[in-house]
Coordinates of C-alpha atoms in Angstrom, one line a residue:
Chain A
M1 CA -128.2 92.9 34.3
S2 CA -125.4 93.2 36.8
K3 CA -126.6 96.7 37.7
N4 CA -129.7 95.2 39.2
T5 CA -127.8 92.9 41.5
H6 CA -125.5 95.4 43.2
E7 CA -127.4 95.2 46.5
T8 CA -125.9 91.8 47.2
D9 CA -122.3 93.0 46.9
A10 CA -122.2 93.8 50.6
T11 CA -121.9 90.2 51.6
G12 CA -118.8 89.7 49.3
G13 CA -116.9 86.5 48.8
L14 CA -118.4 83.2 47.7
K15 CA -121.7 83.7 49.3
G16 CA -122.1 87.0 47.5
F17 CA -121.1 85.4 44.3
L18 CA -123.7 82.7 44.6
A19 CA -126.4 85.2 45.6
R20 CA -125.4 87.3 42.5
R21 CA -125.7 84.2 40.3
R22 CA -129.2 83.5 41.8
E23 CA -130.3 87.1 41.3
G24 CA -129.1 86.9 37.7
L25 CA -130.7 83.6 37.1
M26 CA -134.1 84.6 38.5
H27 CA -133.9 87.9 36.5
G28 CA -133.6 85.7 33.4
V29 CA -136.5 83.5 34.5
F30 CA -138.8 86.5 35.0
A31 CA -137.8 87.9 31.6
V32 CA -138.5 84.6 30.0
A33 CA -141.9 84.4 31.7
A34 CA -142.7 87.8 30.4
C35 CA -141.8 86.6 26.9
V36 CA -144.3 83.7 27.1
S37 CA -147.3 85.9 26.2
I38 CA -145.3 87.1 23.1
I39 CA -144.6 83.5 22.1
C40 CA -148.3 82.7 22.5
V41 CA -149.4 85.4 20.2
I42 CA -146.7 84.4 17.7
L43 CA -147.8 80.8 17.9
I44 CA -151.5 81.6 17.5
C45 CA -150.7 83.8 14.4
V46 CA -148.4 81.2 12.9
F47 CA -150.8 78.3 13.3
L48 CA -153.9 80.2 12.2
F49 CA -152.4 82.0 9.3
G50 CA -150.0 79.2 8.4
N51 CA -153.0 76.9 7.9
A52 CA -155.3 79.5 6.4
I53 CA -153.1 81.2 3.8
P54 CA -152.5 78.1 1.6
T55 CA -156.3 77.5 1.8
L56 CA -157.1 81.0 0.9
R57 CA -154.6 80.9 -2.0
E58 CA -156.3 77.8 -3.3
I59 CA -159.9 79.1 -2.9
G60 CA -158.9 82.6 -3.8
L61 CA -159.2 85.3 -1.2
L62 CA -161.9 87.2 -3.1
N63 CA -164.0 84.1 -3.8
F64 CA -163.8 83.1 -0.2
L65 CA -164.7 86.5 1.2
S66 CA -167.4 87.4 -1.3
G67 CA -168.8 83.9 -2.1
T68 CA -172.4 83.8 -1.2
T69 CA -172.7 80.0 -1.1
W70 CA -171.3 77.7 1.6
R71 CA -171.7 74.1 0.4
P72 CA -168.7 72.0 1.7
G73 CA -170.2 68.9 0.1
N74 CA -169.6 70.4 -3.4
D75 CA -166.4 72.2 -2.4
I76 CA -168.0 75.6 -2.6
Y77 CA -166.7 77.8 0.2
G78 CA -168.0 81.3 0.4
I79 CA -168.2 82.9 3.8
L80 CA -170.0 86.2 2.9
P81 CA -173.2 84.9 4.5
M82 CA -171.4 84.3 7.8
I83 CA -169.5 87.6 7.6
L84 CA -172.8 89.4 7.1
G85 CA -174.4 87.3 9.8
S86 CA -171.8 88.3 12.3
I87 CA -172.1 92.0 11.3
Y88 CA -175.9 92.0 11.5
V89 CA -176.1 90.2 14.8
T90 CA -173.4 92.4 16.3
A91 CA -175.1 95.5 15.0
G92 CA -178.4 94.3 16.4
A93 CA -176.7 93.6 19.8
L94 CA -175.4 97.2 19.8
V95 CA -178.8 98.6 19.0
V96 CA -180.2 96.7 22.0
G97 CA -177.3 96.9 24.4
V98 CA -175.6 100.2 23.9
P99 CA -178.5 102.6 24.9
I100 CA -179.3 100.5 27.9
A101 CA -175.7 100.1 28.9
L102 CA -174.8 103.8 28.5
L103 CA -177.9 105.0 30.3
T104 CA -177.2 102.5 33.1
S105 CA -173.7 103.7 33.5
I106 CA -174.9 107.4 33.6
F107 CA -177.4 106.3 36.2
M108 CA -174.7 104.5 38.3
A109 CA -172.3 107.5 38.0
R110 CA -174.7 110.4 38.7
F111 CA -178.2 109.4 39.6
C112 CA -178.0 106.3 41.7
P113 CA -179.1 106.7 45.4
K114 CA -176.3 105.4 47.6
R115 CA -178.4 102.5 48.9
I116 CA -178.9 101.0 45.4
L117 CA -175.4 101.5 44.1
R118 CA -173.8 98.5 45.8
P119 CA -176.4 95.9 44.8
L120 CA -176.5 97.3 41.3
T121 CA -172.7 97.2 40.9
A122 CA -172.8 93.6 42.2
A123 CA -175.5 92.7 39.8
V124 CA -173.6 94.1 36.8
N125 CA -170.4 92.3 37.9
L126 CA -172.2 89.0 38.3
L127 CA -173.8 89.5 34.9
A128 CA -170.3 89.6 33.5
G129 CA -169.4 86.4 35.2
I130 CA -172.3 84.3 34.0
P131 CA -171.0 81.7 31.5
S132 CA -172.1 82.0 27.9
V133 CA -173.7 78.5 27.9
V134 CA -176.1 79.7 30.6
Y135 CA -177.0 82.8 28.6
G136 CA -177.5 80.5 25.6
F137 CA -179.7 78.1 27.6
F138 CA -181.8 81.0 28.8
G139 CA -182.1 82.2 25.2
L140 CA -183.0 78.8 24.1
T141 CA -185.7 78.1 26.7
V142 CA -187.1 81.5 27.2
M143 CA -186.4 83.9 24.4
V144 CA -186.7 81.6 21.4
P145 CA -190.3 80.5 22.4
M146 CA -191.2 84.1 23.2
V147 CA -190.0 85.4 19.8
R148 CA -191.8 82.5 18.1
E149 CA -195.1 83.2 19.8
H150 CA -195.2 87.0 19.6
L151 CA -193.4 87.8 16.4
G152 CA -193.6 84.7 14.3
G153 CA -190.9 82.7 12.6
N154 CA -189.5 79.7 14.3
G155 CA -187.8 81.7 17.0
N156 CA -184.3 80.8 16.1
S157 CA -183.5 84.1 14.5
M158 CA -181.2 87.0 14.0
L159 CA -183.5 89.0 16.4
T160 CA -183.2 86.5 19.2
A161 CA -179.4 86.3 18.8
S162 CA -179.2 90.1 18.8
L163 CA -181.4 90.4 21.9
L164 CA -179.3 87.8 23.8
L165 CA -176.0 89.3 22.8
G166 CA -177.4 92.8 23.7
M167 CA -177.9 91.4 27.2
M168 CA -174.4 89.8 27.3
I169 CA -172.5 93.0 26.3
L170 CA -174.3 95.1 29.0
P171 CA -171.7 94.5 31.7
T172 CA -168.8 94.9 29.3
I173 CA -169.9 98.4 28.1
I174 CA -171.1 99.5 31.5
G175 CA -167.8 98.7 33.2
V176 CA -165.7 100.8 30.8
A177 CA -168.2 103.6 30.3
L178 CA -168.8 104.0 34.0
S179 CA -165.1 104.4 34.9
S180 CA -164.7 107.0 32.1
I181 CA -167.8 109.0 33.2
R182 CA -166.5 108.9 36.8
A183 CA -163.1 110.2 35.6
V184 CA -164.6 113.5 34.2
P185 CA -163.5 116.3 36.5
E186 CA -166.2 117.5 38.9
S187 CA -165.6 121.1 37.8
Y188 CA -167.3 120.4 34.5
Y189 CA -170.5 119.4 36.3
E190 CA -170.3 122.3 38.7
G191 CA -169.7 124.8 36.0
S192 CA -172.7 123.7 34.1
L193 CA -174.9 123.9 37.3
A194 CA -173.5 127.3 37.9
L195 CA -174.7 128.4 34.5
G196 CA -178.2 127.4 35.5
A197 CA -178.5 124.0 33.8
S198 CA -180.4 121.3 35.7
H199 CA -178.7 118.2 37.1
E200 CA -180.0 116.1 34.3
R201 CA -178.9 118.5 31.5
S202 CA -175.5 119.0 33.1
V203 CA -174.9 115.2 33.2
F204 CA -176.1 114.5 29.7
F205 CA -174.8 117.5 27.8
V206 CA -171.6 118.3 29.7
V207 CA -170.3 115.4 31.7
F208 CA -171.3 112.6 29.3
P209 CA -169.8 114.2 26.1
A210 CA -166.5 114.8 28.0
A211 CA -166.3 111.1 28.6
K212 CA -166.9 110.2 25.0
S213 CA -163.6 108.5 24.1
G214 CA -163.8 106.2 27.0
V215 CA -167.4 105.5 26.2
M216 CA -166.5 104.7 22.6
A217 CA -163.8 102.4 23.9
G218 CA -166.4 100.5 26.0
V219 CA -168.7 100.2 22.9
I220 CA -165.8 98.9 20.8
L221 CA -165.0 96.3 23.5
G222 CA -168.6 95.3 23.4
V223 CA -168.4 94.9 19.6
G224 CA -165.4 92.5 20.2
R225 CA -167.4 90.5 22.7
A226 CA -170.4 90.3 20.5
I227 CA -168.6 89.3 17.4
G228 CA -166.5 86.7 19.2
E229 CA -169.3 85.1 21.1
T230 CA -170.0 81.6 20.1
M231 CA -171.9 79.3 22.4
A232 CA -174.8 81.6 23.2
V233 CA -175.3 82.5 19.6
I234 CA -175.2 78.9 18.4
M235 CA -178.1 78.0 20.7
V236 CA -180.5 80.7 19.4
A237 CA -179.5 81.8 15.9
G238 CA -180.7 78.9 13.8
N239 CA -177.3 78.6 12.1
Q240 CA -178.5 78.2 8.5
P241 CA -175.5 78.8 6.2
R242 CA -177.3 81.1 3.7
M243 CA -177.4 84.8 3.1
P244 CA -179.3 86.5 5.9
K245 CA -182.9 87.1 4.8
G246 CA -184.6 89.0 7.6
I247 CA -184.6 89.6 11.3
L248 CA -187.0 86.7 12.0
E249 CA -185.0 84.2 9.9
G250 CA -182.1 82.1 11.0
V251 CA -178.6 83.3 10.6
R252 CA -175.1 81.8 10.9
T253 CA -172.1 83.8 12.2
L254 CA -168.4 83.2 11.7
T255 CA -167.9 81.8 15.1
T256 CA -170.8 79.3 14.9
N257 CA -169.7 78.2 11.5
I258 CA -166.5 76.9 13.1
V259 CA -168.2 75.1 16.0
M260 CA -171.0 73.6 13.9
E261 CA -168.8 71.8 11.4
M262 CA -165.4 71.4 12.9
G263 CA -166.5 68.1 14.5
Y264 CA -166.8 66.2 11.3
A265 CA -164.9 68.3 8.8
S266 CA -161.8 67.0 7.0
G267 CA -159.5 68.0 4.2
M268 CA -160.4 71.1 2.4
H269 CA -163.5 71.6 4.4
R270 CA -161.5 71.7 7.7
D271 CA -159.0 74.1 6.1
A272 CA -161.9 76.4 5.1
L273 CA -163.1 76.4 8.7
I274 CA -159.6 77.3 9.9
A275 CA -159.6 80.1 7.3
T276 CA -162.9 81.3 8.7
A277 CA -161.3 81.6 12.1
A278 CA -158.4 83.5 10.5
V279 CA -160.9 86.0 9.0
L280 CA -162.5 86.3 12.4
F281 CA -159.1 86.8 14.0
V282 CA -158.4 89.7 11.6
F283 CA -161.7 91.3 12.5
I284 CA -160.8 91.0 16.2
L285 CA -157.3 92.4 15.7
I286 CA -158.8 95.5 14.0
I287 CA -161.3 95.9 16.8
N288 CA -158.6 95.5 19.4
F289 CA -156.5 98.0 17.7
S290 CA -159.3 100.6 17.6
F291 CA -160.0 99.8 21.2
S292 CA -156.5 100.6 22.3
M293 CA -156.5 103.8 20.2
M294 CA -159.7 105.0 21.9
K295 CA -158.4 104.1 25.3
R296 CA -155.2 105.9 24.7
R297 CA -157.1 109.0 23.5
S298 CA -159.4 108.9 26.6
E299 CA -156.4 108.7 28.9
K300 CA -154.8 111.8 27.4
Chain B
M1 CA -186.9 133.9 43.2
S2 CA -186.0 131.7 46.1
E3 CA -183.8 128.6 45.6
K4 CA -186.7 126.4 46.2
T5 CA -188.9 127.6 43.4
L6 CA -185.8 127.6 41.1
R7 CA -185.2 124.0 41.8
A8 CA -188.9 123.2 41.4
R9 CA -188.9 124.9 38.0
R10 CA -185.8 122.9 37.0
R11 CA -187.6 119.7 38.0
R12 CA -190.5 120.6 35.7
D13 CA -188.3 121.1 32.7
P14 CA -189.7 118.4 30.5
L15 CA -186.3 117.4 29.0
S16 CA -184.8 116.9 32.5
V17 CA -187.8 114.8 33.5
F18 CA -187.5 112.7 30.4
L19 CA -183.7 112.2 31.0
R20 CA -184.3 111.2 34.6
V21 CA -187.0 108.7 33.6
I22 CA -184.9 107.0 30.9
V23 CA -181.8 106.5 33.1
W24 CA -184.0 104.9 35.8
L25 CA -185.7 102.8 33.1
A26 CA -182.3 101.6 31.8
A27 CA -181.1 100.7 35.2
L28 CA -184.3 98.8 35.8
I29 CA -183.8 96.9 32.6
T30 CA -180.3 96.0 33.6
V31 CA -181.4 94.7 37.0
G32 CA -184.4 93.0 35.3
V33 CA -182.1 91.1 33.0
F34 CA -180.0 89.9 35.9
V35 CA -183.0 88.9 38.0
A36 CA -184.8 87.2 35.1
L37 CA -181.8 85.2 34.1
V38 CA -180.7 84.1 37.6
G39 CA -184.3 83.7 38.8
Y40 CA -185.4 81.7 35.9
I41 CA -182.5 79.3 35.9
L42 CA -182.7 78.8 39.7
I43 CA -186.5 78.3 39.8
K44 CA -186.4 75.8 37.0
G45 CA -183.2 74.2 38.0
V46 CA -183.1 73.7 41.7
P47 CA -186.3 71.5 41.9
N48 CA -184.8 69.3 39.3
L49 CA -181.7 68.6 41.4
S50 CA -181.7 64.9 42.4
L51 CA -179.3 62.3 43.7
D52 CA -179.2 60.7 40.2
L53 CA -177.4 63.8 38.9
F54 CA -174.5 63.2 41.3
Q55 CA -173.7 59.5 40.6
L56 CA -170.0 58.6 40.2
K57 CA -170.5 57.2 36.7
Y58 CA -172.3 59.0 33.9
T59 CA -174.8 57.0 31.9
S60 CA -177.3 58.3 29.4
D61 CA -180.0 57.6 31.9
N62 CA -178.8 59.5 34.9
C63 CA -177.0 62.3 33.1
S64 CA -174.8 62.6 36.1
M65 CA -172.8 65.8 36.3
L66 CA -170.4 64.6 39.0
P67 CA -167.7 63.3 36.5
A68 CA -168.0 66.6 34.7
I69 CA -167.5 68.4 38.1
F70 CA -164.4 66.4 38.8
N71 CA -163.1 67.1 35.4
T72 CA -163.7 70.8 35.8
I73 CA -161.7 70.7 39.1
Y74 CA -158.8 68.9 37.4
M75 CA -158.9 71.3 34.4
T76 CA -158.9 74.3 36.7
L77 CA -156.0 73.0 38.8
L78 CA -153.9 72.1 35.8
S79 CA -154.5 75.4 34.0
L80 CA -153.7 77.3 37.2
V81 CA -150.5 75.4 37.8
V82 CA -149.2 76.5 34.4
A83 CA -150.7 80.0 34.2
V84 CA -150.3 81.4 37.7
P85 CA -146.5 81.1 38.1
L86 CA -146.0 82.3 34.5
G87 CA -148.4 85.2 35.1
I88 CA -146.9 86.2 38.4
F89 CA -143.3 86.0 37.1
S90 CA -144.0 88.0 34.1
A91 CA -145.8 90.6 36.1
I92 CA -142.8 90.8 38.4
Y93 CA -140.6 91.4 35.5
L94 CA -142.8 94.1 34.2
T95 CA -143.1 95.9 37.5
E96 CA -139.9 95.2 39.4
Y97 CA -137.2 94.7 36.8
A98 CA -138.1 96.5 33.6
R99 CA -137.1 100.1 33.3
R100 CA -139.2 102.9 32.0
G101 CA -139.4 102.8 28.2
N102 CA -138.1 99.2 28.0
K103 CA -139.0 97.9 24.5
L104 CA -139.8 94.4 25.7
V105 CA -142.4 95.8 28.1
K106 CA -144.2 97.6 25.3
V107 CA -144.3 94.5 23.2
V108 CA -145.6 92.4 26.2
R109 CA -148.3 94.9 26.9
L110 CA -149.4 94.9 23.3
T111 CA -149.5 91.1 23.2
T112 CA -151.4 90.8 26.5
E113 CA -153.9 93.3 25.2
T114 CA -154.2 91.2 22.0
L115 CA -154.6 88.0 24.0
Q116 CA -157.3 89.5 26.1
G117 CA -159.4 90.3 23.0
I118 CA -159.2 87.0 21.3
P119 CA -162.5 85.1 21.4
S120 CA -162.5 81.7 23.0
I121 CA -163.4 79.9 19.8
V122 CA -160.1 81.1 18.3
Y123 CA -158.2 79.8 21.3
G124 CA -160.0 76.6 20.9
L125 CA -159.1 76.3 17.2
F126 CA -155.5 77.2 18.0
G127 CA -155.4 74.6 20.7
Y128 CA -156.8 72.1 18.3
L129 CA -154.2 72.9 15.6
F130 CA -151.2 73.1 18.0
F131 CA -151.9 70.5 20.7
L132 CA -153.9 68.0 18.8
V133 CA -152.6 68.2 15.2
Q134 CA -149.0 69.3 15.8
L135 CA -148.2 67.6 19.1
Q136 CA -150.6 64.7 18.6
W137 CA -152.0 64.8 22.1
G138 CA -155.5 63.9 21.0
Y139 CA -158.6 65.3 22.8
S140 CA -157.3 65.5 26.3
L141 CA -157.4 67.1 29.7
L142 CA -153.9 68.4 29.1
A143 CA -154.7 70.0 25.7
G144 CA -157.7 71.7 27.2
A145 CA -155.8 72.9 30.2
M146 CA -153.0 74.3 28.2
T147 CA -155.4 76.2 25.9
L148 CA -157.1 77.6 29.0
A149 CA -153.8 78.5 30.6
I150 CA -153.0 80.7 27.6
M151 CA -156.4 82.2 27.8
I152 CA -156.2 83.2 31.5
L153 CA -152.6 84.3 31.3
P154 CA -153.3 88.0 30.5
L155 CA -155.9 88.2 33.2
I156 CA -153.5 86.9 35.9
M157 CA -150.7 89.1 34.6
R158 CA -152.9 92.2 34.8
T159 CA -154.3 91.6 38.2
T160 CA -150.9 90.6 39.6
E161 CA -149.3 93.7 38.1
E162 CA -152.0 95.9 39.7
A163 CA -151.5 94.2 43.0
V164 CA -147.7 94.5 42.9
L165 CA -147.8 98.1 41.9
S166 CA -150.0 98.9 44.8
V167 CA -147.4 97.8 47.3
P168 CA -145.9 101.0 48.7
D169 CA -142.3 101.7 47.6
G170 CA -141.4 102.3 51.3
Y171 CA -141.7 98.5 51.8
R172 CA -139.1 97.8 49.1
E173 CA -136.8 100.6 50.3
G174 CA -137.0 99.3 53.9
S175 CA -136.1 95.8 52.8
F176 CA -133.2 97.0 50.6
A177 CA -131.9 99.2 53.5
L178 CA -131.8 96.1 55.7
G179 CA -129.5 94.5 53.2
A180 CA -131.9 92.2 51.4
G181 CA -131.3 91.6 47.7
R182 CA -133.9 92.2 45.0
L183 CA -135.0 88.6 44.9
R184 CA -135.5 88.3 48.6
T185 CA -137.4 91.6 48.7
I186 CA -139.7 90.3 46.0
F187 CA -140.4 87.0 47.6
R188 CA -140.4 88.0 51.2
I189 CA -141.9 91.5 51.1
V190 CA -143.6 92.4 47.8
L191 CA -145.4 89.2 46.9
P192 CA -146.8 88.5 50.4
T193 CA -148.1 92.0 50.6
A194 CA -149.7 91.7 47.1
I195 CA -151.3 88.2 47.8
P196 CA -154.9 89.3 48.3
G197 CA -154.9 91.2 44.9
I198 CA -153.2 88.2 43.2
L199 CA -155.8 85.9 44.8
A200 CA -158.7 88.0 43.6
G201 CA -157.3 87.7 40.0
V202 CA -156.8 83.9 40.4
I203 CA -160.4 83.5 41.6
L204 CA -161.6 85.5 38.6
A205 CA -159.5 83.2 36.4
I206 CA -161.2 80.2 38.0
G207 CA -164.5 81.7 37.1
R208 CA -163.4 82.0 33.5
I209 CA -162.2 78.4 33.3
V210 CA -165.3 77.0 34.9
G211 CA -167.6 78.9 32.5
E212 CA -165.6 78.2 29.4
T213 CA -167.0 76.1 26.6
A214 CA -166.0 77.1 23.1
A215 CA -162.3 76.8 23.8
L216 CA -162.7 73.2 25.1
I217 CA -165.0 71.4 22.7
Y218 CA -162.2 70.8 20.2
T219 CA -159.4 70.5 22.6
A220 CA -160.6 68.5 25.6
G221 CA -163.5 66.8 23.8
T222 CA -166.9 65.9 25.1
Y223 CA -166.3 62.5 26.8
A224 CA -168.5 62.3 29.8
Q225 CA -166.5 60.2 32.3
T226 CA -164.0 61.3 35.0
A227 CA -160.5 61.6 33.6
D228 CA -158.0 58.9 34.7
S229 CA -154.9 60.5 33.1
L230 CA -153.7 63.7 31.6
F231 CA -154.5 62.4 28.2
S232 CA -158.1 61.3 28.8
P233 CA -160.7 63.1 26.8
V234 CA -162.9 65.0 29.2
R235 CA -165.9 67.3 29.4
T236 CA -166.1 70.0 31.9
L237 CA -169.4 71.1 33.5
S238 CA -170.0 73.9 31.0
V239 CA -169.4 71.6 28.0
H240 CA -171.7 69.0 29.7
M241 CA -174.3 71.7 30.0
Y242 CA -173.9 72.6 26.3
V243 CA -174.1 69.0 25.2
L244 CA -177.2 68.3 27.3
S245 CA -179.1 71.3 26.0
S246 CA -178.1 70.8 22.4
E247 CA -179.2 67.1 22.5
G248 CA -182.5 68.4 23.9
L249 CA -183.4 65.0 25.4
H250 CA -182.9 65.7 29.0
I251 CA -184.2 69.1 29.5
D252 CA -184.9 68.8 33.2
Q253 CA -181.4 67.6 33.8
A254 CA -180.1 70.5 31.7
Y255 CA -182.0 73.0 33.9
A256 CA -180.5 71.4 37.0
T257 CA -177.0 71.5 35.5
A258 CA -177.4 75.1 34.5
A259 CA -178.4 76.0 38.1
V260 CA -175.4 74.2 39.5
L261 CA -173.1 75.9 37.0
L262 CA -174.7 79.3 37.6
I263 CA -174.4 79.0 41.4
V264 CA -170.8 77.9 41.2
V265 CA -169.7 80.6 38.8
V266 CA -171.6 83.4 40.5
G267 CA -170.3 82.2 43.8
I268 CA -166.7 82.3 42.5
N269 CA -167.1 85.8 41.2
A270 CA -168.7 87.0 44.4
L271 CA -165.8 85.5 46.3
S272 CA -163.3 87.3 44.1
A273 CA -165.2 90.6 44.7
A274 CA -165.2 90.0 48.4
V275 CA -161.4 89.3 48.5
A276 CA -160.8 92.4 46.4
K277 CA -163.0 94.4 48.8
S278 CA -161.2 93.1 51.9
I279 CA -158.0 94.6 50.4
V280 CA -159.5 98.0 50.0
K281 CA -160.8 97.9 53.5
R282 CA -157.5 96.9 55.0
R283 CA -155.7 99.6 53.0
G284 CA -158.4 102.2 53.7

């Protein structure tokens, strides 16, 4: 620590001593501030897992994860329907969102006329800023009736949730994919042109594959967003706690399970909801981990 | 073969044409999503704005959003008061004090990355378990603000770090050469230079706070009046919006509230982008 404060030695005497003390003190304050984020993560883990593990022990981890019935009234807690619900809805969101997002990022990187680029970038950024309740409200008032009229069912369905989440993850994926496509050295593109490939072929078969780790990182980030999204899904998914039946039927995800029932739950029921959040948290940790692996690989 | 015919032949290559068509289509869809969303909410919402929606007291008749707006402002200020100094200080530690290969820095980076990926409902549940159950604060402005402070901390840390790193080393060296200590250099030279970048991050954080719902429902509650103390249960504008639309009784007011929320959040984000751009311009 003292090495960092040698600049003040010049003043010498009492004043220098005080200055050194102040430097040392603030160094400590900065270090403590840096530790706050560590403390937060530890607290979150302790409180989530500390509450969830006794519950899981009581219910039995396997029963909890593979139970197909969620009936808190009868003390039956199986979250497989919600796990599948989250996975299906997220997969649906990827089917909808990934192609559009990747093609849009290719467009923005290599096809976009200069005049359009700025408004397009602004639109994508603003799309990222729109609150999830507003997305949810749009889904509720526009997409649910649309699905109901044209495709049947009551509109609150897996399909609607997937479509809405697909829209919501667009800016996330575009942001990461775009910067990794832009980071591909220009020589790749030029080399391909020199070999006689067209602009389109060069971009798609040379530049884009070179950016694939970064693009994957973007997709994984999108998965994290989709699986963690709560408010928008709750407004359009129907939220029935049963095994997912079909894409036009209602579905409940891990996140919505918590919000739906936390308000009135008590005792074991409440603990089971906290355990649901712990399961979600583990999912997210895995996704985060793969995201940073991918990012590291793309930076190499 | 002249270059012109070569290029023409390349254009006719069916695969190339197809690829060009699909990227344009994808971009159109992206823009279409934006236009549809914003357009729909504004067209449906703005005509429904009325004076009733801006009364000082909320009643189930007027569905006033003014108390929720005040609460949102309190919530934002309170979260920022906690998160901004912490975020700036820790970013200073990471950039100005820590040496290369410092173990603590690695751990901090790992944890901020983790914090950034945690979904807001998990923050909400943690806030409930920690602030409400453990500390017995009850549904309150304070519990909500603390939860949000943790949520925006990594964002502020990252943007501050980027801003501080972009301050040229020559500034620091000049300051040291004139006899200033490390602390004085940081507060008089580095931070003032980095302020626009930090500000852009803070504005982005405000956007996150204003738009947040899931983390607040079980920490700040859904009580619809203006807060009169740190421990009053409150609902922010986003939560108000959610409650209105899930009740389904006041759909016109819900449209209007959505429009206000959208305008505020989009405005905040545009402001952040403008601030960030002004830095680039100045540097450029």
